[in-house]
Coordinates of C-alpha atoms in Angstrom, one line a residue:
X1 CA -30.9 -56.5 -235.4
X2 CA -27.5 -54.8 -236.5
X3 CA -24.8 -54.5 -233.9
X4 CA -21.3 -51.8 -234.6
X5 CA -17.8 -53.6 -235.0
X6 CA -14.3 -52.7 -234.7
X7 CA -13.2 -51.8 -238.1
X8 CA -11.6 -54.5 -240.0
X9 CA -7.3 -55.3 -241.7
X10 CA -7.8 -57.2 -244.5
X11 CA -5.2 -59.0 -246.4
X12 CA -5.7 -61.2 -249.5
X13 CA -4.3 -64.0 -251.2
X14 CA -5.2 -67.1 -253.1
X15 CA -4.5 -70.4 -251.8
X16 CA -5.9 -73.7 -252.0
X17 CA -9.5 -74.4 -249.9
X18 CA -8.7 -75.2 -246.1
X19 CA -10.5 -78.5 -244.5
X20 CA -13.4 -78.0 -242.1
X21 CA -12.3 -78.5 -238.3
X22 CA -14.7 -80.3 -236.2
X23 CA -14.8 -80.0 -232.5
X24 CA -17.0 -82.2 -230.2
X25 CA -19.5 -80.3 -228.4
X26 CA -19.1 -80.5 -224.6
X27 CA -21.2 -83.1 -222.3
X28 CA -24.9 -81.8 -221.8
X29 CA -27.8 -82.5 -219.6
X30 CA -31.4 -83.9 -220.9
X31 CA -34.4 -81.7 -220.5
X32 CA -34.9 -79.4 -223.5
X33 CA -38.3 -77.5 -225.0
X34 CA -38.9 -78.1 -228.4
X35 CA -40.9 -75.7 -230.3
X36 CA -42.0 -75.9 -233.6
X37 CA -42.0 -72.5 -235.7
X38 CA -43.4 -71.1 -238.6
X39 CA -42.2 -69.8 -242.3
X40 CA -43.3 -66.2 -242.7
X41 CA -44.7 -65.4 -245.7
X42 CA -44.0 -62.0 -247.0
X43 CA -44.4 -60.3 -250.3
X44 CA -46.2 -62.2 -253.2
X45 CA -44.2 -65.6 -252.6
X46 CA -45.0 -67.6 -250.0
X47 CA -42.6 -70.7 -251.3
X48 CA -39.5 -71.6 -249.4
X49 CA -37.3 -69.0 -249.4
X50 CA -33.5 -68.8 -248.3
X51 CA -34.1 -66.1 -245.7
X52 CA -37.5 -66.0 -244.9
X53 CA -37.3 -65.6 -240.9
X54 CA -39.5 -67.7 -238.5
X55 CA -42.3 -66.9 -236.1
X56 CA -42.9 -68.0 -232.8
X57 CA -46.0 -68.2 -231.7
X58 CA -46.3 -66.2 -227.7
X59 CA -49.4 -65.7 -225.7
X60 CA -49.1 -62.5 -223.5
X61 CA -51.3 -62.1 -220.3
X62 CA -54.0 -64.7 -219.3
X63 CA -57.7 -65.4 -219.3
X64 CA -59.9 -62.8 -221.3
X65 CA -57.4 -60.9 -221.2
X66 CA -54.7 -63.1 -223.1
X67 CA -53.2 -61.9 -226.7
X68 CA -51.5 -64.4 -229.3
X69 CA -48.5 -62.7 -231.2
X70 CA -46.1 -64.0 -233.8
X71 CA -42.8 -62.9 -233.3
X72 CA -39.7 -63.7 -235.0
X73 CA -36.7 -65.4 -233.9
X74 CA -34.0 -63.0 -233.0
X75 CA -30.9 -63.8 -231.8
X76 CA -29.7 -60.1 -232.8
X77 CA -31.9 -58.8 -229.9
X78 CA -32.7 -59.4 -226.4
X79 CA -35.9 -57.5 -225.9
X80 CA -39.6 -59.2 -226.0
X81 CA -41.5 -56.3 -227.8
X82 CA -45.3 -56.4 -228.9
X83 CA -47.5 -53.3 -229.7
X84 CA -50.4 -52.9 -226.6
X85 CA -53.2 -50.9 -226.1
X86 CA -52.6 -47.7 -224.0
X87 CA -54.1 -44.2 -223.6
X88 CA -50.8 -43.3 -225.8
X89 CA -50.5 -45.8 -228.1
X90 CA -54.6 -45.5 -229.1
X91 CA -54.3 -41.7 -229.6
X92 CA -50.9 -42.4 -232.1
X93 CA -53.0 -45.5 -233.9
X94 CA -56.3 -42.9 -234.4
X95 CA -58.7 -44.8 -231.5
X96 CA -58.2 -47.9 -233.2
X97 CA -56.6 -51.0 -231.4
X98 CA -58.8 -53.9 -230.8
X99 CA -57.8 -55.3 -227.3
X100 CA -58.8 -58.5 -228.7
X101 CA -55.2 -58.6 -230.9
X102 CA -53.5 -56.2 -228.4
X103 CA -52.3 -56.5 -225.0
X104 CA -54.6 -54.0 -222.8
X105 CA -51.6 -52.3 -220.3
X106 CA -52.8 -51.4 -217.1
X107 CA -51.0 -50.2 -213.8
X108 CA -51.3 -53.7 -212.2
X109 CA -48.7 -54.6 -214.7
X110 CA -46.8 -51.9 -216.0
X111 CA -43.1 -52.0 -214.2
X112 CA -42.1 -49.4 -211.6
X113 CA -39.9 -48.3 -209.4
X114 CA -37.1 -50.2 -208.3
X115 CA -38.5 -53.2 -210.4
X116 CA -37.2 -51.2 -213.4
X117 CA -33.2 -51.9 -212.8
X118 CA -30.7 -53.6 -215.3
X119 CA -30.9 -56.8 -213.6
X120 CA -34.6 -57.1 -214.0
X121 CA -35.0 -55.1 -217.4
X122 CA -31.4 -54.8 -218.9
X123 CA -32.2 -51.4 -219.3
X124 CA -32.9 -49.9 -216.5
X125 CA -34.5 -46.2 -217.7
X126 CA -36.8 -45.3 -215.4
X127 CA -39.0 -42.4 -216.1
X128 CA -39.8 -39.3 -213.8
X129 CA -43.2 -40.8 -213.3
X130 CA -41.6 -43.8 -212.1
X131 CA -42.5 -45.8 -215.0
X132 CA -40.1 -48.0 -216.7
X133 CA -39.2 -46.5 -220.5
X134 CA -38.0 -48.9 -223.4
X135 CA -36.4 -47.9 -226.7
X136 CA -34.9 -50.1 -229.3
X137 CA -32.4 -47.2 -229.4
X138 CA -31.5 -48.0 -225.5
X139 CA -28.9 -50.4 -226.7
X140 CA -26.7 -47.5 -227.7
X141 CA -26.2 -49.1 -231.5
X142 CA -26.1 -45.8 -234.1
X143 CA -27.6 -48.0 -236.5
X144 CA -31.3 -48.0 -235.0
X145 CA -33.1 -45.6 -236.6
X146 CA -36.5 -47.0 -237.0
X147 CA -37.7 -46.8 -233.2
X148 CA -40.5 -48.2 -231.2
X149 CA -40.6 -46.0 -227.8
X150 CA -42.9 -47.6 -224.8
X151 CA -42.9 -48.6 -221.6
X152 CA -42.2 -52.2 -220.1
X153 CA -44.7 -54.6 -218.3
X154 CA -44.7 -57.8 -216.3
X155 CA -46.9 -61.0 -216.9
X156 CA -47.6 -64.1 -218.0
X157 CA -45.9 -65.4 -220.8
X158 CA -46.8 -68.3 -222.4
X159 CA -44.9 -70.1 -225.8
X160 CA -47.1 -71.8 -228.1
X161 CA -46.7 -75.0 -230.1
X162 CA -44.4 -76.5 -227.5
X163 CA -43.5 -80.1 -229.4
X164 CA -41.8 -81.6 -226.4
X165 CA -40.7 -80.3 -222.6
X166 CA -44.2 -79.7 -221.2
X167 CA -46.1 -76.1 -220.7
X168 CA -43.7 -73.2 -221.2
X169 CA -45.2 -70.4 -219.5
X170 CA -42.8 -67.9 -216.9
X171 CA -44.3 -64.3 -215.6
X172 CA -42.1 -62.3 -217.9
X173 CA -41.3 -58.9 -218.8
X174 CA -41.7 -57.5 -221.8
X175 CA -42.0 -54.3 -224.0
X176 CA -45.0 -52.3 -224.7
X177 CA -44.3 -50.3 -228.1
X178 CA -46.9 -46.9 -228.0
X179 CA -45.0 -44.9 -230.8
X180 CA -42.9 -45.4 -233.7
X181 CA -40.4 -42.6 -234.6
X182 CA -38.2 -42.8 -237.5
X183 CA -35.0 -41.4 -237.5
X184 CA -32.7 -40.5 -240.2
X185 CA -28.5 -39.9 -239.3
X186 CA -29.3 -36.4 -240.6
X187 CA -30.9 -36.1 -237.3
X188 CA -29.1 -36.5 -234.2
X189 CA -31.5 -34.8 -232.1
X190 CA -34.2 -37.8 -232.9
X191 CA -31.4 -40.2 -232.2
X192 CA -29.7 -39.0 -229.3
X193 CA -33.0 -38.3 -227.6
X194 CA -34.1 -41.8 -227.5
X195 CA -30.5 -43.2 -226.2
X196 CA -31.0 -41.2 -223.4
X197 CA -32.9 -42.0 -220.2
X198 CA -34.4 -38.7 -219.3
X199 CA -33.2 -36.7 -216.5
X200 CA -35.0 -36.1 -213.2
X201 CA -37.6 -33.6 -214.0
X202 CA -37.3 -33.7 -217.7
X203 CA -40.3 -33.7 -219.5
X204 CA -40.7 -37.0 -221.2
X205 CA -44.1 -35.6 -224.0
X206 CA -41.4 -36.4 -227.1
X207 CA -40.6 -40.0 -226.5
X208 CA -44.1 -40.8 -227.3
X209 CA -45.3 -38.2 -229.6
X210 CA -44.7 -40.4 -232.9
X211 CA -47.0 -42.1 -235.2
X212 CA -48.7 -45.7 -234.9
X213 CA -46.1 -48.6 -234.4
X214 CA -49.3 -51.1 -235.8
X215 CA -51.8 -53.2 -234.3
X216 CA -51.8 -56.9 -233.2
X217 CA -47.7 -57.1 -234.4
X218 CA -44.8 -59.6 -232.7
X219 CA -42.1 -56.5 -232.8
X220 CA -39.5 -58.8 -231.8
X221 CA -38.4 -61.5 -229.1
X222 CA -35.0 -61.4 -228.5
X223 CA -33.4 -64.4 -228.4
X224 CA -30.3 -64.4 -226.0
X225 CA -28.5 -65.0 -222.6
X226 CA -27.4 -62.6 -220.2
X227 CA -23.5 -63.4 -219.8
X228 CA -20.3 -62.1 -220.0
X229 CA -21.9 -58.6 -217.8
X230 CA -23.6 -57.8 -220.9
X231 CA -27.1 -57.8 -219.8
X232 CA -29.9 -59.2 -222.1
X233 CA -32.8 -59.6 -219.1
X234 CA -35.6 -59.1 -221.2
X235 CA -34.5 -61.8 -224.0
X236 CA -36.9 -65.1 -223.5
X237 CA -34.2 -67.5 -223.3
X238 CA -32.8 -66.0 -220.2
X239 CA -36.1 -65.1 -218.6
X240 CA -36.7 -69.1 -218.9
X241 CA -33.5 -69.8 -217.4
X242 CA -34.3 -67.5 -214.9
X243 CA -37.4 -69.1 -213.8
X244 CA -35.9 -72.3 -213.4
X245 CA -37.9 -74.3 -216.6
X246 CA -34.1 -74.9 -218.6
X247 CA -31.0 -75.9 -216.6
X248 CA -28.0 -74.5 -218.7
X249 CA -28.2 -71.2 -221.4
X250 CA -28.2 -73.0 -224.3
X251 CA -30.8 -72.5 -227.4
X252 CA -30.8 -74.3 -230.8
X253 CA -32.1 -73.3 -234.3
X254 CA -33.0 -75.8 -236.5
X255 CA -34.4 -74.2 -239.8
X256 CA -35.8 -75.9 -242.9
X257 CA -37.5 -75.1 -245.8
X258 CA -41.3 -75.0 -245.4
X259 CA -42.6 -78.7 -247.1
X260 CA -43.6 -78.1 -250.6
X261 CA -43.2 -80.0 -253.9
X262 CA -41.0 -78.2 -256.9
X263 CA -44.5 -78.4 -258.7
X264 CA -46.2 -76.3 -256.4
X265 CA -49.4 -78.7 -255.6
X266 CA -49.1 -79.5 -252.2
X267 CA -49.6 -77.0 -248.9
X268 CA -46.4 -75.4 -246.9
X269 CA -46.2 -77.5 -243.7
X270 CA -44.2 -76.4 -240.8
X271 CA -40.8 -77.9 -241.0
X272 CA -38.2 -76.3 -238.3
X273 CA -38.2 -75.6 -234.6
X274 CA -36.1 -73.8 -231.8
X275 CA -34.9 -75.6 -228.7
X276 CA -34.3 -74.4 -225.5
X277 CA -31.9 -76.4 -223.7
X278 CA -29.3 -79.4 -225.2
X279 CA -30.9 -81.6 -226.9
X280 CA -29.9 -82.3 -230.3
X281 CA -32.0 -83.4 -233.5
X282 CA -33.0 -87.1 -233.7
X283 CA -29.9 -89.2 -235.5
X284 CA -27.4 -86.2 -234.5
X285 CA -24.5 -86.7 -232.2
X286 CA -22.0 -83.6 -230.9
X287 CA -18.8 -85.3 -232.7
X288 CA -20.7 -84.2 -235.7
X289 CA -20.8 -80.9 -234.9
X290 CA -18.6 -77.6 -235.7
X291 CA -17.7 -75.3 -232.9
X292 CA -16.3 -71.5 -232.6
X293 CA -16.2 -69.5 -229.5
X294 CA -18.5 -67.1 -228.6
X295 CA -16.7 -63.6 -227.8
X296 CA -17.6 -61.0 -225.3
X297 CA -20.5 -58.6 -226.8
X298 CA -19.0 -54.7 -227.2
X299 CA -20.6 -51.9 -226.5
X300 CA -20.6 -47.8 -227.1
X301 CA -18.9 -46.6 -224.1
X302 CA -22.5 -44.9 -222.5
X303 CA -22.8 -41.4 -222.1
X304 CA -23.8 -39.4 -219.1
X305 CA -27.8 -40.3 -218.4
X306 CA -27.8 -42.4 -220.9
X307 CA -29.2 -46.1 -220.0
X308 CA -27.3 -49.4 -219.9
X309 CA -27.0 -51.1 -223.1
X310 CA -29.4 -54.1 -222.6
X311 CA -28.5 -56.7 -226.2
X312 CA -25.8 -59.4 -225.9
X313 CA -25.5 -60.8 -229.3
X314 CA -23.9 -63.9 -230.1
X315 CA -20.6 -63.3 -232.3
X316 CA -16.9 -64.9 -233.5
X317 CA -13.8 -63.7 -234.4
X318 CA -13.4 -64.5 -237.9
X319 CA -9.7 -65.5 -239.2
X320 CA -10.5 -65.2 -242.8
X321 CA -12.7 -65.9 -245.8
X322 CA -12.5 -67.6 -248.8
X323 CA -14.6 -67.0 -252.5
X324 CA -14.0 -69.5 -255.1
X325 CA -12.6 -68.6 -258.6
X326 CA -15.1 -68.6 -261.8
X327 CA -14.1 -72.5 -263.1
X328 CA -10.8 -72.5 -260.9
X329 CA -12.2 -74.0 -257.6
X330 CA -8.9 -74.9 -256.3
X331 CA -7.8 -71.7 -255.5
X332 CA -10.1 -69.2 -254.2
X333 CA -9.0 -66.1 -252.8
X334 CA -8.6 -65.8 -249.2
X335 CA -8.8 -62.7 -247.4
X336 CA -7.1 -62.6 -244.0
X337 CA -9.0 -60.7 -241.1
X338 CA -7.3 -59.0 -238.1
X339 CA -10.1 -57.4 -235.5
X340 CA -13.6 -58.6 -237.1
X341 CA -16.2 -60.8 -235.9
X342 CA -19.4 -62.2 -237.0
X343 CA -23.0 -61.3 -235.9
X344 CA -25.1 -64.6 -235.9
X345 CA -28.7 -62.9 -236.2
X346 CA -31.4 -65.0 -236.8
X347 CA -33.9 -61.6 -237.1
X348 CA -31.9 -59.9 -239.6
X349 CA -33.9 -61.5 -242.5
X350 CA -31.8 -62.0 -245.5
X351 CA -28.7 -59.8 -244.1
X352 CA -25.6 -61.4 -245.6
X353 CA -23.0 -59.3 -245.0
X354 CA -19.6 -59.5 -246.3
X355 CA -16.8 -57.1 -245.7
X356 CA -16.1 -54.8 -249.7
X357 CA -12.7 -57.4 -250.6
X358 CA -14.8 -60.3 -250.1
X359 CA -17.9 -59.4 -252.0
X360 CA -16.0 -58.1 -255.1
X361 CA -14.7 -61.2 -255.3
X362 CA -18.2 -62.8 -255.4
X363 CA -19.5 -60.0 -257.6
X364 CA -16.6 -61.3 -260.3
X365 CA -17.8 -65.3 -259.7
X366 CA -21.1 -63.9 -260.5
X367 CA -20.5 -61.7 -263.6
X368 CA -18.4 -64.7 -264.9
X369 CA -21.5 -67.9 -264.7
X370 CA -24.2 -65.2 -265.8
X371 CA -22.1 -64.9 -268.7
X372 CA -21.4 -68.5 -269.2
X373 CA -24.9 -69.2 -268.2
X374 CA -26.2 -67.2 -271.4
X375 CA -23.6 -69.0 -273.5
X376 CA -24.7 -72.7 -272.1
X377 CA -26.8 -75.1 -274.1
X378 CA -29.7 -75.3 -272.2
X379 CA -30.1 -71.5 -273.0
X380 CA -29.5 -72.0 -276.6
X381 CA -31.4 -75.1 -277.1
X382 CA -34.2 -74.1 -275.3
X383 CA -34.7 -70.4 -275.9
X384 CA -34.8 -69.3 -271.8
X385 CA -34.4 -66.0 -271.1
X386 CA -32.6 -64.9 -268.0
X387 CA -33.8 -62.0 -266.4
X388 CA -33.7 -59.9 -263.9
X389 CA -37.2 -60.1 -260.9
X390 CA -39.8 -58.0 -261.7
X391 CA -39.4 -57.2 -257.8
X392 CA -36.8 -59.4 -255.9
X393 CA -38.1 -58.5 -252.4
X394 CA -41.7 -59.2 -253.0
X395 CA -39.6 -62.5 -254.4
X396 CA -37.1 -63.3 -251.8
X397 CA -38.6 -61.6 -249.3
X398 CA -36.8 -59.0 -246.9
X399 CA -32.9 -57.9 -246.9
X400 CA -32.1 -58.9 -250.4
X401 CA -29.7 -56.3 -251.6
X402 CA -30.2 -53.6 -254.3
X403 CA -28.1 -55.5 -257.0
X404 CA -28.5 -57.5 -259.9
X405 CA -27.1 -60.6 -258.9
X406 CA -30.1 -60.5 -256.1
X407 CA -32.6 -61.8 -258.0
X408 CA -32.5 -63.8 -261.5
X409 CA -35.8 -65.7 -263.2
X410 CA -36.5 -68.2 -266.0
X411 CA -40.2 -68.1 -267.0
X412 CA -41.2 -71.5 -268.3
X413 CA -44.1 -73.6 -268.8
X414 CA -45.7 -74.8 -265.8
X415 CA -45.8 -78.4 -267.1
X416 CA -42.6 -78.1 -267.8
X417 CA -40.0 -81.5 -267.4
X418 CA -36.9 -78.8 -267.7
X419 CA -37.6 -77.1 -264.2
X420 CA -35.1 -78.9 -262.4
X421 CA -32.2 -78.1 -265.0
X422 CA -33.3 -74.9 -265.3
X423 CA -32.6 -73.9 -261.8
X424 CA -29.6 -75.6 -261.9
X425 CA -28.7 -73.3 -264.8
X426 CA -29.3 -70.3 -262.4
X427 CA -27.6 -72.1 -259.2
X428 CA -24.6 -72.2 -261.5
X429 CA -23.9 -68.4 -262.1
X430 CA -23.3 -67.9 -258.1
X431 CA -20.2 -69.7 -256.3
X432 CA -21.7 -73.0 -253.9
X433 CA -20.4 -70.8 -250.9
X434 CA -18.9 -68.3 -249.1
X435 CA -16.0 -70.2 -246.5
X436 CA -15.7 -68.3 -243.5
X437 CA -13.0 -69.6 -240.8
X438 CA -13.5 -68.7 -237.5
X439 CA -11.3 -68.6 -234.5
X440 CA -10.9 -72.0 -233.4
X441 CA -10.5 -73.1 -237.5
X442 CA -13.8 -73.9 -238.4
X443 CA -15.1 -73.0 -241.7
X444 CA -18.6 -71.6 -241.5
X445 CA -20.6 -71.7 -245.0
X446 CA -22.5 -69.0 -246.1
X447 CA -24.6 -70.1 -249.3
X448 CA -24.8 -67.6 -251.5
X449 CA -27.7 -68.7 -254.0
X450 CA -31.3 -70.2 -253.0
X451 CA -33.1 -71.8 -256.2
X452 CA -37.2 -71.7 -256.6
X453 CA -40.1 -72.0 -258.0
X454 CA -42.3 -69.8 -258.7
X455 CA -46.0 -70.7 -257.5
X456 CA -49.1 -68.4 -258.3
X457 CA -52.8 -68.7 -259.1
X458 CA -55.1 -70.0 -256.8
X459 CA -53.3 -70.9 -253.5
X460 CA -50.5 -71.0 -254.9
X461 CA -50.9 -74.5 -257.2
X462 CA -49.2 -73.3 -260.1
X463 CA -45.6 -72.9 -261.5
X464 CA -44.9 -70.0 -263.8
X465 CA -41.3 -69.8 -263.6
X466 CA -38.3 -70.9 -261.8
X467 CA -36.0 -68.0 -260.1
X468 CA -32.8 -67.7 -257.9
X469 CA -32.8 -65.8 -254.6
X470 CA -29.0 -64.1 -253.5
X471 CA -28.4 -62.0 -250.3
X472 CA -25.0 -61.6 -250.6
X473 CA -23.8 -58.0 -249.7
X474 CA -21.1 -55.9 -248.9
X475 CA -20.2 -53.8 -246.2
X476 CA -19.7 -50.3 -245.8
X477 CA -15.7 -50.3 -245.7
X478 CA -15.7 -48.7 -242.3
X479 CA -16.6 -51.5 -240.5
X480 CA -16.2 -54.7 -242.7
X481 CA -17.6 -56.5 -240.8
X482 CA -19.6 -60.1 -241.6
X483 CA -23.7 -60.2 -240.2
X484 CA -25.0 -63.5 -241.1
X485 CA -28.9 -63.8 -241.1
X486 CA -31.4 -66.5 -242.4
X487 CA -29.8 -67.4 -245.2
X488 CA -26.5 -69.0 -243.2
X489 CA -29.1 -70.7 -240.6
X490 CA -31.6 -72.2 -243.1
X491 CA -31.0 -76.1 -243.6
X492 CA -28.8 -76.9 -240.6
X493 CA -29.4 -77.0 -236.9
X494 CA -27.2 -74.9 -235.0
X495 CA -26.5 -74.5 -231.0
X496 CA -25.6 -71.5 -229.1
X497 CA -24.2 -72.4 -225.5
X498 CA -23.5 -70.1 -223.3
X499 CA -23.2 -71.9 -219.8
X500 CA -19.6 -71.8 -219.7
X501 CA -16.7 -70.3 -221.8
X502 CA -15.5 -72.7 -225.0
X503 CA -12.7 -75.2 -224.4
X504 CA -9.4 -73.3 -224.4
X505 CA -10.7 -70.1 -224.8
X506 CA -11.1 -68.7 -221.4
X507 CA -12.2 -65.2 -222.3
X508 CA -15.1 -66.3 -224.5
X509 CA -19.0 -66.1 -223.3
X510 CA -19.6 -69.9 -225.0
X511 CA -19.6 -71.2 -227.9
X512 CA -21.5 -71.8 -231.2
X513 CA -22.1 -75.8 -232.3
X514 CA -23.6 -76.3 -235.9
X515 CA -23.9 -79.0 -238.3
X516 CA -23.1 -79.8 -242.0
X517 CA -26.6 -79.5 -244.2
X518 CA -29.8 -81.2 -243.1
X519 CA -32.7 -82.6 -244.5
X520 CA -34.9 -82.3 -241.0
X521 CA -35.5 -80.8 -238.1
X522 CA -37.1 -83.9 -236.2
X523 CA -36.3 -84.8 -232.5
X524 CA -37.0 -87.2 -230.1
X525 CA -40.1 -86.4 -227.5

C-alpha cells in the first residue's frame, strides 16, 4: 500500500561509507505466535524471487459456513479485506460466486449502528441504511485509485498454520469487497466520491455500482497497530492485541527464500514466518539487532463528511543515503535528506523506491558493470549473451519497474557447471546495496539485485537460463520519498514494536529492530 510524504531537500556529496550503528532492542516478555507463511507464485516463475510477497493463510466464519483465504502480509495497510458473497457483489461478479470460496454475508454479521465507530472499525462511515461502508480510498491517500467498495462484518477469525503459541482465533472485523472501481487522477469525481462517507440521506447506488472485485481472493490483511491516535482497528495485529491472545504490539517478519536447489530438481518448501509478539529467531539475541524509531503516521487533513483515515503505517526519518561508485567503493555519494521518511511495506511487492538523486546514481553504477560485464572474460570466453527478459514481471514477479536495468538473462545449458559464475557475472553490473541511514544512525540496506535461475518444463525441474531480478526505482520528484517493499525484508528477520516510544525519542510511536542477513527463519516452540 502507498502512503503521501512531505516533500523531500536533498543535498549530495561523496564521502567515505559510514559504520552500521547497533542498538539493543529493549527487554521483552515470552509468549509469541509463530506462523509460517507462504511464497506466492505469480507470473510464469515460481522460483525464489527477491520480492515475491507472502500469504497468510486466514479462515473467516466457522462451521459450514467457514472460508479459507490467502492474504498477503501488509504492513502498508490496516484493513482485513476479502471478497464475500452478497446480493451486490453476485450481481457485479454475473451470479457467480461459490459460497464454498466466499464468505456468505448476512445481517447476523454485517456491522451496524453504533458498532460502526473509529474505535471499532478505524473508519467509522456509516451508511444511511445504518450499515457500516469500507473503501480502500477511506484512508484519504490520493494514490488509491484501484478501489474495492463494501461493507464491514464481524466474526470469527481464525489464522492458519500456527507453528507455535496455540489456536489463534479472535471474533474480528473485517471487510467485505462487493465492487471494484477503478479510478484514474483524470477523475476526481470517482476519487473524491469514495473518500467521502455519504451524507444523511444521500443515496449511496454509486459506491457499489462497479464491476466484479473476483472470487475466493485474500484482498489484503493489514498488518499494523493502532498507536500514536492513528487508528488501524481493523489491522489483525491489533485486533489480537485487543482480544487479549499477545501482551505487547509487537510483530516480526522473518522472510526467506522458498527452499529450492540452483538446479531446479527439488520442490519449493515453506521457508519464513511472521510472529506476533517478541520472540526472536532461534540463535538471535537483541544486541544483534539494528534499531530506528518509528515516527508518528501523517495524514490528509480530512474534509467535511469525509471519514477518519483508518492506516497507521510503520515509517523512519531517513538522514541520508548512500550509492557506491562503479569500481570506487570508498566513496559513494551520499545524499543528505531533510523532511523524508521511509515506508516499511511488506504488501507493496517489489516497490523500491528511491528519491530521483539517489536512483541516478544507481542508474550510472548500472550502466558502468553492464558495460564492463560485456567486456569481462566469462562473456568472451564463453559466448553468453546478456539480454534483456522477454517479460520481467512474469520473471520477477509484481512492482519491477519499467527499465532496463529491471530484468537481465543469460540463457545457458541446463547441465551447465558455469551457472553459478554466470549469475555472478550479472550480480556484478548492480551495486551490493543501497545504504540508507535512518534517524538514530543506523544504516538500513536495500539490495538492489536478486540472482536466479530460471526453472521450466514439467514442474518446474529444469534450468534454461540464469537471470537477475532489480526493483530499484525512482520517485516522482515531488515527494522523494523512500517505500521499501519485499525486496528490503527478504533474508533478514525484522521487528516492529510499538508498545512504547524508542529510547530517547519521545515523540516516536516505537521502533523498528532488524538483523544483518540470515540464512533461516527457525524459532524455538
Amino acid at each position: 500500500m502507498g502512503a503521501s510524504f512531505l516533500s523531500v531537500v536533498a543535498l549530495c556529496f561523496v564521502l567515505a561509507s559510514s559504520k552500521v550503528l547497533r542498538a539493543g532492542a529493549a527487554s521483552r516478555s515470552s509468549g509469541s505466535y509463530v506462523i509460517s507463511v507462504d511464497h506466492q507464485a505469480a507470473g510464469e516463475q515460481p522460483y525464489p524471487r527477491g520480492c515475491n510477497s507472502k500469504q497468510v493463510s486466514i479462515t473467516v466464519g466457522t462451521g459450514k459456513a467457514a472460508v479459507n483465504y490467502a492474504f498477503t502480509v501488509d504492513t502498508g495497510s490496516a484493513a482485513l479485506l476479502m471478497t464475500c458473497k452478497t446480493p451486490t457483489s453476485t450481481t457485479n461478479c454475473g451470479g457467480s460466486l461459490p459460497a464454498s470460496s466466499n464468505y456468505e454475508l448476512t445481517p447476523a454479521h454485517t456491522v451496524t449502528g453504533n458498532t460502526c465507530s473509529v474505535a471499532n472499525t478505524g473508519i467509522g462511515c456509516l451508511l444511511p441504511d445504518q450499515q457500516c461502508f469500507i473503501s480502500e480510498a477511506l484512508t484519504g491517500d490520493p494514490g488509491y485509485y484501484n478501489i474495492n467498495n463494501g461493507h464491514i462484518a464481524q466474526d470469527t477469525v481464525t489464522v492458519q498454520n500456527v507453528l507455535s503459541g496455540g489456536r489463534l482465533s479472535f471474533k474480528g472485523m473485517f471487510g467485505c469487497a462487493e465492487a471494484y472501481i477503478k479510478c484514474t487522477p483524470e477523475q476526481p469525481d470517482c476519487f473524491s466520491d469514495a473518500t467521502q462517507c455519504p451524507a444523511a440521506g444521500a443515496s449511496t447506488d454509486g459506491l457499489f455500482a462497479g464491476s466484479c472485485p473476483g472470487s475466493g481472493n485474500g484482498i489484503e490483511a493489514g498488518w499494523t497497530f493502532n498507536v500514536g491516535g492513528a487508528p488501524s482497528a481493523m489491522a489483525v495485529p491489533e485486533q489480537i492485541y485487543q482480544a487479549g491472545l499477545i501482551s505487547k504490539k509487537v510483530t516480526g517478519i522473518c522472510y526467506q527464500r522458498p527452499q529450492k536447489d540452483a538446479s531446479c530438481t527439488n520442490q519449493l518448501k515453506p521457508s519464513s514466518a511472521v510472529v506476533l509478539g517478541p520472540a526472536l529467531p532461534r540463535g538471535m539475541n537483541s544486541s544483534q539487532l539494528h534499531s530506528a524509531p518509528l515516527i508518528p503516521a501523517v495524514f490528509p487533513t480530512p474534509t467535511d463528511g469525509s471519514a477518519t483515515p483508518y492506516t497507521h503505517t510503520f515509517r523512519s526519518n531517513v538522514i541520508s543515503a548512500s550509492v557506491p561508485a562503479f569500481n570506487n567503493p570508498s566513496a559513494p555519494l551520499t545524499c543528505g535528506y531533510d523532511g523524508v521518511s521511509v515506508l516499511w511495506d511488506t504488501g507493496a511487492y517489489g516497490q523500491s523506491t528511491v528519491p530521483a538523486d539517489a536512483y541516478d546514481a544507481f542508474v550510472a553504477y548500472w550502466q558502468a558493470g553492464y558495460a564492463a560485464a560485456k567486456a569481462s572474460a566469462l562473456w568472451v570466453d564463453h559466448g553468453w549473451t546478456i539480454e534483456p527478459c522477454t517479460s520481467p514481471s512474469a520473471m520477477c514477479g509484481s512492482n519491477v519497474p519499467d527499465a532496463e536495468h529491471a530484468c537481465q538473462q543469460i540463457t545457458m545449458p541446463r547441465s551447465s557447471s558455469m551457472q553459478r559464475r554466470a549469475k555472478a557475472l550479472l550480480a556484478s553490473m548492480y551495486p551490493a546495496s543501497i545504504d540508507i541511514t535512518l534517524e538514530g544512525g543506523a544504516v538500513a540496506q536495500l539490495p538492489t539485485a536478486f540472482p536466479l535461475s530460471v526453472c521450466s518444463g514439467s514442474r518446474n525441474t529444469a534450468t534454461t537460463a540464469v537471470a537477475v531480478c532489480s526493483y530499484v526505482q525512482g520517485a516522482s520528484p515531488v515527494g522523494g520519498y523512500f517505500w521499501l517493499a519485499g525486496p528490503w525484508f527478504m533474508g533478514r528477520f525484522v521487528q516492529f514494536d510499538s508498545s512504547a516510544p524508542a529510547a530517547g525519542f519521545p515523540e516516536s510511536t516505537g521502533t523498528v529492530y532488524w538483523s544483518d542477513p540470515i540464512s533461516s527463519c527457525s524459532f524455538s516452540s
